[in-house]
mmCIF file of C-alpha atoms and ligand atoms in Angstrom:
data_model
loop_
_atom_site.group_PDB
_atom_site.id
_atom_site.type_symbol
_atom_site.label_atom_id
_atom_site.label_comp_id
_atom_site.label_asym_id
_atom_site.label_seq_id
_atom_site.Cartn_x
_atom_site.Cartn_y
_atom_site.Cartn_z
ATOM 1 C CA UNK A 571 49.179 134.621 -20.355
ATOM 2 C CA UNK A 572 47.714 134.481 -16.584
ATOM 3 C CA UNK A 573 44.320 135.697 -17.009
ATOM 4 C CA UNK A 574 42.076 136.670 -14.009
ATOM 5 C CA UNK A 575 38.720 137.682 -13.505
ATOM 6 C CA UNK A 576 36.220 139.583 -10.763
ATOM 7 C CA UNK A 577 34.450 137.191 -8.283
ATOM 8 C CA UNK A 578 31.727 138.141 -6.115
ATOM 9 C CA UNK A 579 32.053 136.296 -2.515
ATOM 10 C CA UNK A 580 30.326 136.475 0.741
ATOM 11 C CA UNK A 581 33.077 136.595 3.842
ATOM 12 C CA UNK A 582 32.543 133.299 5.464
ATOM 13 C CA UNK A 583 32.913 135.412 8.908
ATOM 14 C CA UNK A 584 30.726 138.610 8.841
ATOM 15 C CA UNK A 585 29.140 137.781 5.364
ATOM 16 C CA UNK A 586 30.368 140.909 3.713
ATOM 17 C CA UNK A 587 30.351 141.546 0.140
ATOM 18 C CA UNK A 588 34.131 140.822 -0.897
ATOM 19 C CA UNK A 589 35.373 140.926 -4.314
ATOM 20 C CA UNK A 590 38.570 139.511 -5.803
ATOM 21 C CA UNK A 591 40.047 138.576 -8.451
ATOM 22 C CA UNK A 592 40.395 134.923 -9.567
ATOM 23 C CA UNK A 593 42.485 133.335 -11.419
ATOM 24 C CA UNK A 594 41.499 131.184 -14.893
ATOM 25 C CA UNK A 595 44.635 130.309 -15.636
ATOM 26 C CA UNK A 596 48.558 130.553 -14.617
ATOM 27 C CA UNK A 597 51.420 130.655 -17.085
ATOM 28 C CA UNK A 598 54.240 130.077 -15.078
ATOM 29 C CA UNK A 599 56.683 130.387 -17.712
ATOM 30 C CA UNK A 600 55.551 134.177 -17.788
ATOM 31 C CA UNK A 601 54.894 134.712 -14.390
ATOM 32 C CA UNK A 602 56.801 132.742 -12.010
ATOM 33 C CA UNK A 603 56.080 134.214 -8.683
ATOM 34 C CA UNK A 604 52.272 132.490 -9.121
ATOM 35 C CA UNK A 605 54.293 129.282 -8.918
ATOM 36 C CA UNK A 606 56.158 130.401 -5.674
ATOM 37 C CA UNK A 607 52.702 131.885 -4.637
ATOM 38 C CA UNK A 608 51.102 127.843 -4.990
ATOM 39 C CA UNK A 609 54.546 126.698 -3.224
ATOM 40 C CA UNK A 610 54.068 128.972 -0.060
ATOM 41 C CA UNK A 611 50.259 128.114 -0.259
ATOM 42 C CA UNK A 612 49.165 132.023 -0.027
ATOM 43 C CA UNK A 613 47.604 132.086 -3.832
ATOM 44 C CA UNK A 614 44.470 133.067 -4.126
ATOM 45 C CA UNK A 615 43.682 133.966 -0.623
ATOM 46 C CA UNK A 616 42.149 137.300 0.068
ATOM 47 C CA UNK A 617 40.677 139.257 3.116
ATOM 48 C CA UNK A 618 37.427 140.486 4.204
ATOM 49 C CA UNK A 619 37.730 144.541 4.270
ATOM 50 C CA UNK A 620 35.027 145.067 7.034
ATOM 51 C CA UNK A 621 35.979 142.302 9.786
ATOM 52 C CA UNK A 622 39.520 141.646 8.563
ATOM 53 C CA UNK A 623 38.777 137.508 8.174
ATOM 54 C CA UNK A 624 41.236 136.091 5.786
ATOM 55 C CA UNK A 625 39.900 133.063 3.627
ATOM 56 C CA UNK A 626 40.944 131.484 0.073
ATOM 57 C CA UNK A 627 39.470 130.808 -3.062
ATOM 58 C CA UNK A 628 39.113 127.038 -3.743
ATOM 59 C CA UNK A 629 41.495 126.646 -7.212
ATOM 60 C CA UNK A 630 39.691 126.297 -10.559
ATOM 61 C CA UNK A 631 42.306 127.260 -12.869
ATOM 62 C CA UNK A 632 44.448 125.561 -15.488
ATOM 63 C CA UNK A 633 48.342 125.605 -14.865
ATOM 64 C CA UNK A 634 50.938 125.680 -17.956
ATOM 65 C CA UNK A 635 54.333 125.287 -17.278
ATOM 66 C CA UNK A 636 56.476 125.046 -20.434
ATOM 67 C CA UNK A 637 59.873 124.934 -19.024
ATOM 68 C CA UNK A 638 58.744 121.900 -16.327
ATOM 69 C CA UNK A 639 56.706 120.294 -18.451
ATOM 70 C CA UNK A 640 53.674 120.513 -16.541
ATOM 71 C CA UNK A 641 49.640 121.104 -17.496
ATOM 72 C CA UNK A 642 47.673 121.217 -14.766
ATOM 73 C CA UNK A 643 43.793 121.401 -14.836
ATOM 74 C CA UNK A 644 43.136 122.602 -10.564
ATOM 75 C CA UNK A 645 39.892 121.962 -9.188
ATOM 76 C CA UNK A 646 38.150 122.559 -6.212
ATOM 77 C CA UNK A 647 38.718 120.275 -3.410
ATOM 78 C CA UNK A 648 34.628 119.661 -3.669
ATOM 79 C CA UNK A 649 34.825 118.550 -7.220
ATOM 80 C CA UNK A 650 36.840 114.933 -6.237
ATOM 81 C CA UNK A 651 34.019 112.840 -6.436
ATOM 82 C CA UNK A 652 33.325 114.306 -10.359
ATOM 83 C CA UNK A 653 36.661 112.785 -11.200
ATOM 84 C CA UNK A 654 36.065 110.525 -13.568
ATOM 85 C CA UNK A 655 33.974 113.384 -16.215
ATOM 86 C CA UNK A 656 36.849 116.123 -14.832
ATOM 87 C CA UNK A 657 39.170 113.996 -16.390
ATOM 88 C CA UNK A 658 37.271 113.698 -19.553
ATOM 89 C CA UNK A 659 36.647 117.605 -19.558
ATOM 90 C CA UNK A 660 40.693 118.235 -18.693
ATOM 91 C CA UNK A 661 41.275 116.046 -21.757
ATOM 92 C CA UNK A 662 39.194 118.121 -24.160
ATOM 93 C CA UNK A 663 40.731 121.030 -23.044
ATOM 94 C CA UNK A 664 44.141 119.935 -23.311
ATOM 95 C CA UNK A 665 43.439 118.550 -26.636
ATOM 96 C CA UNK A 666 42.262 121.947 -28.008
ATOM 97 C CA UNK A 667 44.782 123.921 -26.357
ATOM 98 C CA UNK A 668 48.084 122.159 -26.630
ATOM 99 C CA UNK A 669 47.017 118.189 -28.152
ATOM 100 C CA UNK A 670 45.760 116.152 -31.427
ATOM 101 C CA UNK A 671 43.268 119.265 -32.136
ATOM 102 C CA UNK A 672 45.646 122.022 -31.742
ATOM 103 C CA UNK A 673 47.471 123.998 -34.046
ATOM 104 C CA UNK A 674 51.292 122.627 -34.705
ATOM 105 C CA UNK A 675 52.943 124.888 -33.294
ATOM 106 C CA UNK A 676 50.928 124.335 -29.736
ATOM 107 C CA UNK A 677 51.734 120.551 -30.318
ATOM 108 C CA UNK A 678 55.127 120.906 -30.299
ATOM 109 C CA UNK A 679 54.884 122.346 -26.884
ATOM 110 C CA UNK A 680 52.397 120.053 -25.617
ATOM 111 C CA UNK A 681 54.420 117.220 -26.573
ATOM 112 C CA UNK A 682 56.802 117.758 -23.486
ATOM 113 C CA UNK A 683 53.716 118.270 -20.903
ATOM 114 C CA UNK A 684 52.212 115.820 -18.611
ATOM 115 C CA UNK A 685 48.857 116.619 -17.987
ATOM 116 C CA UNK A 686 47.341 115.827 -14.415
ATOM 117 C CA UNK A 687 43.852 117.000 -12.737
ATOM 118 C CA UNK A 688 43.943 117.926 -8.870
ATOM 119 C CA UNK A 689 41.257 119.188 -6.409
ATOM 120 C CA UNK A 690 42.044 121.184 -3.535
ATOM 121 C CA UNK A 691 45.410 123.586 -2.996
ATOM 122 C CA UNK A 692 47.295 120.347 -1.409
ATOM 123 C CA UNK A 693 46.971 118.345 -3.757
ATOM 124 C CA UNK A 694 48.587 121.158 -6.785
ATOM 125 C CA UNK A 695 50.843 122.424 -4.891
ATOM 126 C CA UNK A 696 51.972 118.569 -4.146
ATOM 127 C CA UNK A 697 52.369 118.638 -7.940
ATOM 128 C CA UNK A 698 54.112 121.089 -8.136
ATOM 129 C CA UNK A 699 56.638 120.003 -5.246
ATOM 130 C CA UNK A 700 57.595 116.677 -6.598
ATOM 131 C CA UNK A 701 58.432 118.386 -10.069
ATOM 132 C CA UNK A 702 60.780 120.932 -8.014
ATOM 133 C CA UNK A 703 62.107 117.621 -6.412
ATOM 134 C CA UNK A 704 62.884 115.352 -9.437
ATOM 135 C CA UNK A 705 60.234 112.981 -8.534
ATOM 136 C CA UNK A 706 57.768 110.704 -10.335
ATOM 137 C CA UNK A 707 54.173 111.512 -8.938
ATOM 138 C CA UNK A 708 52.589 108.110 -9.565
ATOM 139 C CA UNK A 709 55.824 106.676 -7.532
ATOM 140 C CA UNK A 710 54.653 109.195 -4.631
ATOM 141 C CA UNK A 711 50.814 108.123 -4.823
ATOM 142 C CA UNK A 712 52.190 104.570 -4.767
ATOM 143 C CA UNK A 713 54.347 105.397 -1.691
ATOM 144 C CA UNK A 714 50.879 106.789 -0.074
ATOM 145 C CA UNK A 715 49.583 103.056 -1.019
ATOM 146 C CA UNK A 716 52.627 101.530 1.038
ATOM 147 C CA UNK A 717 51.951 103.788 3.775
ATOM 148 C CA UNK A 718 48.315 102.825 3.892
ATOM 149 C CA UNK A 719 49.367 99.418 4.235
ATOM 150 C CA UNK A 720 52.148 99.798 6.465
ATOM 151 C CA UNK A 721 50.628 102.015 9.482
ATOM 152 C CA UNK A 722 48.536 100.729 12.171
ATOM 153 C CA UNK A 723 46.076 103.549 11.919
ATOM 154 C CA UNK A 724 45.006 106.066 9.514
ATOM 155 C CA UNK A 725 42.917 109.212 10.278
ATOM 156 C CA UNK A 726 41.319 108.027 6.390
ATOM 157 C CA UNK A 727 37.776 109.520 5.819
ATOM 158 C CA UNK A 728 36.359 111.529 3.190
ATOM 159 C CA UNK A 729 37.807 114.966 3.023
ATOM 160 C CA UNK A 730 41.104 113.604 4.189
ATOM 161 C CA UNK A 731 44.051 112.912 2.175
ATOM 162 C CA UNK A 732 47.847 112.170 2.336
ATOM 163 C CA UNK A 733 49.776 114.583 0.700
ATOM 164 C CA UNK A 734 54.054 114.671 0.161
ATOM 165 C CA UNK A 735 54.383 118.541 1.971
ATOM 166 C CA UNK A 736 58.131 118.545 1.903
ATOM 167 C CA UNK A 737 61.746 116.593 1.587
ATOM 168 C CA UNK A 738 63.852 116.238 4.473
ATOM 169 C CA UNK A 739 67.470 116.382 3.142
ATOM 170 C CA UNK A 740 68.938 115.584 6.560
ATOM 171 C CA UNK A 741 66.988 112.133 7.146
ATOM 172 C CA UNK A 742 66.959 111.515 3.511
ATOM 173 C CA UNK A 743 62.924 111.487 3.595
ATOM 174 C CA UNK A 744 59.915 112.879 2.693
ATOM 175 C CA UNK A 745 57.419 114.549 4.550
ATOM 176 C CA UNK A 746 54.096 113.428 4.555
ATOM 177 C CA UNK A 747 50.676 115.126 6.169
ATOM 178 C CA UNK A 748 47.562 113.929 6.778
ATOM 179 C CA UNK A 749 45.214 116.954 5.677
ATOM 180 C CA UNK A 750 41.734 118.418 5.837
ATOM 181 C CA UNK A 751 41.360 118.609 1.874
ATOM 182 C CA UNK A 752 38.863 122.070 2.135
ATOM 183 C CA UNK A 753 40.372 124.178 4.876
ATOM 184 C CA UNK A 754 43.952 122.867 4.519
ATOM 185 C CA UNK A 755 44.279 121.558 8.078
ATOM 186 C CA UNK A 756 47.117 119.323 8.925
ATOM 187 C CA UNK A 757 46.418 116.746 11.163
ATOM 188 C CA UNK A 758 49.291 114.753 11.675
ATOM 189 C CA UNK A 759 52.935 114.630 9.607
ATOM 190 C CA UNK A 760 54.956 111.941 9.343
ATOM 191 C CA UNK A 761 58.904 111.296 7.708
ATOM 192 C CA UNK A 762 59.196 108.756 5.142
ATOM 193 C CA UNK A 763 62.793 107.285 4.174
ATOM 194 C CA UNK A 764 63.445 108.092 0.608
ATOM 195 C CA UNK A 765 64.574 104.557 0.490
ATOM 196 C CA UNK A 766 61.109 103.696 0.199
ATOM 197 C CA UNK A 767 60.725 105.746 -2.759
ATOM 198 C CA UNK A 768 63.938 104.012 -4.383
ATOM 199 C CA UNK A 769 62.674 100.482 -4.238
ATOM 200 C CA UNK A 770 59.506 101.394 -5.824
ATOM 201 C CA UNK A 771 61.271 102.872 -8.284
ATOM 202 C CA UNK A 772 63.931 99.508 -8.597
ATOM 203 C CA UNK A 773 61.115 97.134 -8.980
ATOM 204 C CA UNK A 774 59.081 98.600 -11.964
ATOM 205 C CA UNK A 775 57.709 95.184 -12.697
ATOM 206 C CA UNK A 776 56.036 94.356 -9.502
ATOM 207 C CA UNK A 777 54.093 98.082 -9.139
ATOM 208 C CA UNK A 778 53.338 97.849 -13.028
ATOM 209 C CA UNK A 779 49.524 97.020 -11.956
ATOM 210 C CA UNK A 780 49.399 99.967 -10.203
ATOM 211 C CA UNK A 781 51.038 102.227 -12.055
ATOM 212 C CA UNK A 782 48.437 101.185 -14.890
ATOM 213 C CA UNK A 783 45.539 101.871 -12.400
ATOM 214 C CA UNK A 784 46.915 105.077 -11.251
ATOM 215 C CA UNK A 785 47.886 106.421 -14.638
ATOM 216 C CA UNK A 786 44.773 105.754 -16.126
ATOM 217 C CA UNK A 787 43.377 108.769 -16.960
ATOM 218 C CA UNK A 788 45.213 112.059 -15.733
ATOM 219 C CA UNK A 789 43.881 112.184 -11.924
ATOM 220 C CA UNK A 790 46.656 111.031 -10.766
ATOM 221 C CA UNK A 791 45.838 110.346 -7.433
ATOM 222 C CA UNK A 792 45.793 107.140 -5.418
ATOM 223 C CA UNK A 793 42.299 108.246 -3.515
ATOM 224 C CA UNK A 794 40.467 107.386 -7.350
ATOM 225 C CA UNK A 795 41.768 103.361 -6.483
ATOM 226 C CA UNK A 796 38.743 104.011 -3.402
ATOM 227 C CA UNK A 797 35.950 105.893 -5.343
ATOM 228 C CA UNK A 798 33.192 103.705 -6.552
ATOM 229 C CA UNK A 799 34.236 101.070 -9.478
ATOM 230 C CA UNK A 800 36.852 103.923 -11.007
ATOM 231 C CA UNK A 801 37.329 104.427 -14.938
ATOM 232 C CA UNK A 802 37.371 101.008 -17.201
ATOM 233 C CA UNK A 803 40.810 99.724 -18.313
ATOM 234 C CA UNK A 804 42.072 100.510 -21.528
HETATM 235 ZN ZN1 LIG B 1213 34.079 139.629 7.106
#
């Protein structure tokens, strides 16, 4: 089930009452057009009804997606630096709903899910893209690493991040943007050859560092390899 609730806001323009309703959590086996809705980045944005200002609800939702294997706890873009005890809290939750402390017949479908943490709309809906394309996410954060590396300049601060936005079937790349986390700005895009992707993925033994790194725990995310000492191995 998709389950929503009131929220009380304040329009960020003319500071009008606004109400909505938010989402707790998305089924997208059930309700498929929230997906698409997260794909065409218009979920969860509303309008103010006395100045007309349109704005967005920060995501703070979890995602299930059966058929993709995919679980999803979304948090606001705000929330990064809480990563570490988000990803202990996304745990629990999993584990009650779907893991060792739910009932069998939940296991069985939990069994098939990845479970990943993500703050801001970019970075879900980036999650969401790279299942559509076939990818392996922790290949694309470690694609973002090689980038890093590779460019002479990066518009890197806090509050920006690198996110894969599309594929471009025509250069055989990927799309990358340089983004305002909060209000979704794009700075800057940039075409990556998919070939980079493919010798990531051919040379599983020199990334297998990395991969440990990145997998440890379910933010998946390169930007946790840059906050503070970062969860202990193991
Ligand atoms: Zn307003």
């Amino acid at each position: 089930m998709s389950l929503f609730h009131p929220v009380n806001l304040v329009c960020p323009h003319c500071e009008a009452p606004v109400t909505m309703m938010a989402v707790g959590s998305v089924n997208a086996d059930r309700r498929p057009d929230l997906r698409e809705d997260i794909l065409e980045d218009r979920f969860q944005d509303t309008g103010c009804g006395a100045c007309g200002e349109g704005f967005r609800l920060q995501p703070q939702f979890n995602y299930l997606d059966a058929g993709r294997g995919q679980w999803i706890a979304a948090m606001p873009a705000s929330r990064l630096r809480d990563h570490l005890e988000l990803e202990d809290e996304a745990k629990a939750l999993f584990d009650t709903s779907y893991g060792a402390q739910a009932p069998a017949a939940a296991r069985d479908v939990g069994n098939g899910l990845a479970v990943r943490l993500t703050f801001g709309w970019p970075a879900v809906r980036e999650k969401l893209l790279i299942k559509q394309l076939g990818l392996d996410d922790t290949i694309v954060e470690m694609m973002k690493l090689h980038i890093l590396r590779s460019v002479e300049s990066v518009p890197i601060a806090e509050g920006i991040e690198l996110r894969l936005v599309e594929a471009d079937e025509e250069a055989d790349g990927y799309v990358f943007a340089w983004l305002e986390t909060g209000s979704e700005l794009f700075l800057e895009y940039m075409t990556i050859p998919a070939e980079l992707y493919r010798a990531i993925q051919g040379n599983p033994e020199g990334w297998a560092a990395i991969r440990q790194r990145l997998e440890n725990g379910c933010f998946v995310d390169m930007q946790k390899l840059y906050m503070g000492e970062g969860r202990r191995p193991g």
